[in-house]
Coordinates of C-alpha atoms and ligand atoms in Angstrom, one line a residue:
M1 CA 79.0 89.2 -43.6
K2 CA 78.9 92.3 -41.5
N3 CA 75.3 92.8 -42.4
S4 CA 74.1 89.3 -41.6
N5 CA 75.9 89.4 -38.3
A6 CA 74.1 92.6 -37.4
M7 CA 70.9 91.0 -38.4
I8 CA 71.5 88.0 -36.2
L9 CA 72.4 90.2 -33.3
G10 CA 69.2 92.2 -33.9
S11 CA 67.1 89.1 -33.9
V12 CA 68.7 87.8 -30.8
L13 CA 68.1 91.0 -29.1
L14 CA 64.5 91.0 -30.3
G15 CA 64.2 87.4 -29.1
G16 CA 65.6 88.4 -25.8
I17 CA 63.1 91.3 -25.5
L18 CA 60.3 89.0 -26.4
V19 CA 61.1 86.3 -23.9
F20 CA 61.6 89.0 -21.3
S21 CA 58.2 90.5 -22.1
L22 CA 56.5 87.2 -22.4
Y23 CA 57.7 86.2 -19.1
G24 CA 55.6 88.9 -17.7
I25 CA 56.4 92.5 -18.7
G26 CA 54.9 94.5 -21.4
S27 CA 53.6 91.9 -23.8
S28 CA 52.2 94.7 -25.9
I29 CA 55.7 95.3 -27.1
A30 CA 55.8 91.8 -28.4
S31 CA 52.5 91.8 -30.2
G32 CA 53.4 95.2 -31.7
N33 CA 56.4 93.7 -33.4
F34 CA 54.4 91.0 -35.1
E35 CA 51.3 92.7 -36.2
H36 CA 52.3 92.2 -39.8
R37 CA 51.9 88.4 -39.5
D38 CA 48.7 88.2 -41.4
D39 CA 49.5 90.6 -44.2
D40 CA 50.1 87.9 -46.8
D41 CA 48.7 89.0 -50.2
D42 CA 45.7 86.6 -50.1
S43 CA 44.1 84.0 -48.0
H44 CA 43.7 81.5 -50.7
Y45 CA 45.4 78.6 -49.3
E46 CA 45.4 76.9 -52.6
S47 CA 48.2 79.3 -53.7
R48 CA 50.5 76.9 -51.9
K49 CA 50.6 74.9 -55.1
H50 CA 52.8 77.7 -56.5
S51 CA 55.0 78.2 -53.6
S52 CA 57.2 75.8 -51.7
N53 CA 57.6 74.6 -48.2
R54 CA 61.0 73.2 -49.1
N55 CA 63.4 75.8 -47.8
Y56 CA 63.5 74.7 -44.2
N57 CA 66.4 73.6 -42.1
P58 CA 66.1 70.7 -39.7
V59 CA 65.9 71.6 -36.1
T60 CA 69.4 71.1 -34.8
N61 CA 69.3 72.6 -31.3
K62 CA 70.3 69.7 -29.1
L63 CA 68.9 70.9 -25.9
Y64 CA 65.6 71.5 -27.5
T65 CA 65.4 68.2 -29.4
E66 CA 66.5 66.2 -26.3
E67 CA 64.1 67.9 -23.9
C68 CA 61.2 68.4 -26.2
G69 CA 61.5 65.6 -28.7
S70 CA 60.7 62.5 -26.6
C71 CA 56.9 62.5 -26.5
H72 CA 56.5 64.0 -30.0
M73 CA 58.9 65.4 -32.5
A74 CA 60.7 68.6 -31.7
Y75 CA 58.4 70.8 -33.8
P76 CA 60.0 73.5 -36.0
P77 CA 59.8 76.7 -34.0
Q78 CA 58.4 78.6 -37.0
L79 CA 55.1 76.6 -36.7
L80 CA 53.9 78.8 -33.9
P81 CA 54.3 82.5 -33.2
P82 CA 56.8 83.6 -30.6
E83 CA 54.1 84.5 -28.1
S84 CA 52.9 81.0 -28.2
W85 CA 56.3 79.5 -27.2
G86 CA 56.7 82.0 -24.4
K87 CA 53.3 81.1 -23.0
M88 CA 53.9 77.4 -23.4
M89 CA 57.4 77.5 -21.7
D90 CA 55.8 79.3 -18.8
N91 CA 53.5 76.5 -18.1
L92 CA 55.3 73.2 -18.6
Q93 CA 54.0 71.6 -15.4
D94 CA 50.6 71.4 -17.1
H95 CA 51.5 70.6 -20.7
F96 CA 48.5 69.2 -22.4
G97 CA 47.7 67.2 -19.4
E98 CA 51.3 66.0 -18.8
S99 CA 54.3 67.4 -17.0
A100 CA 57.1 68.5 -19.3
E101 CA 58.9 70.4 -16.6
V102 CA 62.6 71.3 -16.9
D103 CA 64.9 73.3 -14.7
D104 CA 64.8 77.1 -15.0
E105 CA 68.0 77.5 -16.9
T106 CA 67.0 74.9 -19.5
R107 CA 63.6 76.4 -19.7
I108 CA 65.0 79.9 -20.4
N109 CA 67.5 78.5 -23.0
I110 CA 64.9 76.6 -24.9
G111 CA 62.4 79.5 -24.6
N112 CA 65.0 81.9 -26.1
F113 CA 65.8 79.5 -28.9
L114 CA 62.1 78.9 -29.7
V115 CA 61.1 82.6 -29.5
Y116 CA 64.1 83.7 -31.5
S117 CA 63.7 81.0 -34.2
S118 CA 60.0 81.5 -34.7
T119 CA 60.3 85.1 -35.9
P120 CA 57.6 84.8 -38.6
Q121 CA 59.2 86.9 -41.3
R122 CA 61.8 84.3 -41.8
G123 CA 60.7 81.7 -44.3
S124 CA 57.4 80.5 -45.6
Y125 CA 56.2 78.3 -42.7
R126 CA 54.4 81.6 -42.1
K127 CA 51.4 80.3 -44.0
M128 CA 50.8 78.3 -40.9
L129 CA 50.4 81.5 -39.0
R130 CA 47.7 83.0 -41.3
N131 CA 44.4 84.1 -39.9
I132 CA 45.2 83.6 -36.2
G133 CA 44.7 87.3 -35.5
Q134 CA 45.5 88.3 -31.9
R135 CA 45.2 84.8 -30.5
I136 CA 48.1 83.0 -28.9
P137 CA 47.5 79.4 -30.0
L138 CA 49.2 76.6 -28.2
R139 CA 48.5 73.9 -30.7
I140 CA 49.9 73.8 -34.2
T141 CA 47.1 71.3 -35.0
Q142 CA 44.5 73.9 -34.4
L143 CA 45.9 76.6 -36.6
P144 CA 43.4 77.4 -39.4
Y145 CA 45.9 76.5 -42.2
F146 CA 46.8 73.3 -40.5
V147 CA 43.1 72.3 -40.1
H148 CA 42.5 73.2 -43.7
E149 CA 45.3 70.9 -44.8
H150 CA 44.3 68.0 -42.6
D151 CA 40.5 68.0 -42.4
E152 CA 40.0 65.4 -45.2
I153 CA 42.1 62.7 -43.6
P154 CA 39.8 60.0 -42.3
S155 CA 40.1 59.4 -38.5
R156 CA 40.9 55.7 -39.1
F157 CA 44.3 56.9 -40.4
I158 CA 44.8 59.0 -37.3
Q159 CA 43.1 58.2 -34.0
G160 CA 42.2 54.7 -35.2
N161 CA 45.8 54.0 -36.2
D162 CA 48.2 52.7 -33.6
K163 CA 51.1 54.0 -35.5
V164 CA 49.8 57.5 -35.5
G165 CA 47.5 58.2 -32.6
S166 CA 47.1 61.9 -33.2
L167 CA 47.8 64.7 -35.6
S168 CA 50.4 66.0 -33.2
Q169 CA 52.7 63.1 -34.4
C170 CA 53.7 64.9 -37.6
N171 CA 56.6 62.6 -38.3
A172 CA 54.4 59.5 -38.3
C173 CA 53.1 60.6 -41.8
H174 CA 55.5 63.3 -43.0
R175 CA 58.6 61.4 -43.8
G176 CA 60.7 64.6 -44.1
A177 CA 59.4 66.2 -40.9
E178 CA 62.6 65.8 -39.0
K179 CA 64.4 67.5 -41.8
G180 CA 61.9 70.3 -41.8
S181 CA 60.0 69.2 -44.8
F182 CA 56.2 68.7 -44.9
D183 CA 56.0 68.5 -48.7
E184 CA 52.9 66.9 -50.1
D185 CA 54.9 64.5 -52.1
N186 CA 56.5 62.8 -49.1
I187 CA 53.5 61.8 -47.1
F188 CA 53.1 58.2 -46.1
I189 CA 50.3 57.0 -43.7
P190 CA 51.6 54.1 -41.8
G191 CA 49.6 50.9 -42.5
F192 CA 47.8 52.5 -45.4
G193 CA 50.5 53.8 -47.7
R194 CA 51.4 56.8 -49.7
W195 CA 49.0 59.7 -49.7
D196 CA 47.9 60.6 -53.2
D197 CA 45.4 63.4 -53.5
Ligands
LIG1 C1 56.2 64.1 -21.2 C2 55.9 64.2 -22.6 C3 56.1 65.5 -23.2 C4 57.3 66.3 -23.3 C5 58.6 66.0 -22.6 C6 56.9 67.4 -24.1 N1 55.7 67.4 -24.6 FE1 54.8 68.7 -25.9 N2 53.1 67.5 -25.8 C7 52.9 66.4 -25.0 C8 51.5 65.9 -25.2 C9 50.9 64.7 -24.6 C10 50.9 66.8 -26.2 C11 49.5 66.7 -26.8 C12 49.6 65.7 -27.9 C13 48.3 65.2 -28.5 O1 47.3 65.9 -28.3 O2 48.3 64.1 -29.1 C14 51.9 67.8 -26.5 C15 51.8 68.8 -27.4 C16 52.7 69.8 -27.7 C17 52.5 70.8 -28.7 C18 51.2 71.0 -29.5 C19 51.1 70.0 -30.6 C20 49.8 70.1 -31.4 O3 48.9 69.3 -31.2 O4 49.7 71.1 -32.2 C21 53.6 71.6 -28.7 C22 53.8 72.8 -29.6 C23 54.5 71.0 -27.7 N3 53.9 69.9 -27.2 C24 55.8 71.6 -27.4 C25 56.6 71.0 -26.5 C26 57.8 71.6 -26.0 C27 58.4 73.0 -26.5 C28 58.4 70.8 -25.2 C29 59.7 70.9 -24.4 C30 59.8 72.0 -23.4 C31 57.5 69.6 -25.1 N4 56.5 69.8 -25.9 C32 57.8 68.5 -24.3 C33 53.8 65.8 -24.3 C34 55.1 66.2 -24.0
LIG2 C1 47.9 61.2 -40.3 C2 49.0 61.7 -41.0 C3 49.5 63.1 -40.8 C4 49.9 63.7 -39.6 C5 50.1 63.0 -38.3 C6 50.2 65.1 -40.0 N1 50.0 65.3 -41.3 FE1 50.4 67.0 -42.3 N2 49.5 66.3 -43.9 C7 49.0 65.0 -44.1 C8 48.3 64.8 -45.4 C9 47.7 63.6 -45.9 C10 48.5 66.1 -46.0 C11 48.1 66.4 -47.4 C12 46.6 66.8 -47.4 C13 46.2 67.1 -48.9 O1 46.7 66.4 -49.8 O2 45.5 68.0 -49.0 C14 49.2 67.0 -45.1 C15 49.6 68.3 -45.4 C16 50.4 69.0 -44.6 C17 51.0 70.3 -45.0 C18 50.8 71.0 -46.3 C19 51.9 70.4 -47.3 C20 52.0 71.1 -48.6 O3 52.9 70.7 -49.3 O4 51.3 72.0 -48.8 C21 51.7 70.8 -43.9 C22 52.6 72.0 -43.9 C23 51.6 69.8 -42.9 N3 50.8 68.7 -43.3 C24 52.2 69.9 -41.6 C25 52.0 69.0 -40.6 C26 52.5 69.2 -39.2 C27 53.3 70.3 -38.8 C28 52.0 68.1 -38.5 C29 52.2 67.8 -37.0 C30 51.8 68.9 -36.1 C31 51.3 67.2 -39.4 N4 51.3 67.8 -40.7 C32 50.8 66.0 -39.1 C33 49.1 64.0 -43.1 C34 49.5 64.1 -41.8

């Protein structure tokens, strides 16, 4: 108990430092803390067959799901590195061509939550963060691992499909997405059916 409390406190502090630095001061501190992101033993994505994406908790932060879950699902924070969330939260007035602005307090609270929760060493969503190097991506759908997983899906299932529209709508196909699960065995393309590969 004591230990885990200490760890949580440590992470919160770390998250705090990151947000602080991401909002303008000393971002080198931030990247320094996460330079081990790419040190997974190999880059053979196929090894996913032997590991599991199952151990994820649903996103339960209400403020986040309410403010950020109306135009698309509230993405699990682990799908982007902390620096990405910081950068995104700093520019909500121009959010992929739309305004997703919130008041300052809300912005800082959500930003803290996202940065703290995305600490990559926790859990195996970190495969998503492979091979991004020093970049600060704003799109999950452009991460190398994501592209690798989705590049064989015909566009008539996505852009050509009213019920999907874009790959950003994870939960249109991944039936467990809201619960934090993107397992291959629970994918259903609306209007087309179960995905069997
Ligand atoms: C007014 C609607 C709206 C709100 C509210 C909104 N977003 Fe978005 N968001 C968008 C649009 C539009 C896109 C681009 C989707 C696309 O390309 O199909 C997007 C994309 C994203 C992406 C990248 C998805 C990808 O393609 O990989 C992330 C991450 C994201 N939003 C996070 C957030 C966060 C965090 C919040 C809350 C602060 C938020 N969004 C609130 C409209 C919104
Ligand atoms: C058009 C439907 C569709 C959308 C939208 C979609 N995916 Fe997928 N996703 C798939 C399919 C199909 C596969 C399996 C590809 C294969 O079999 O190789 C997949 C695979 C995955 C995998 C690997 C699963 C595993 O068990 O290894 C992850 C992780 C994933 N998607 C996450 C996401 C996230 C996050 C989003 C939203 C940002 C998203 N997907 C949006 C259809 C979709």
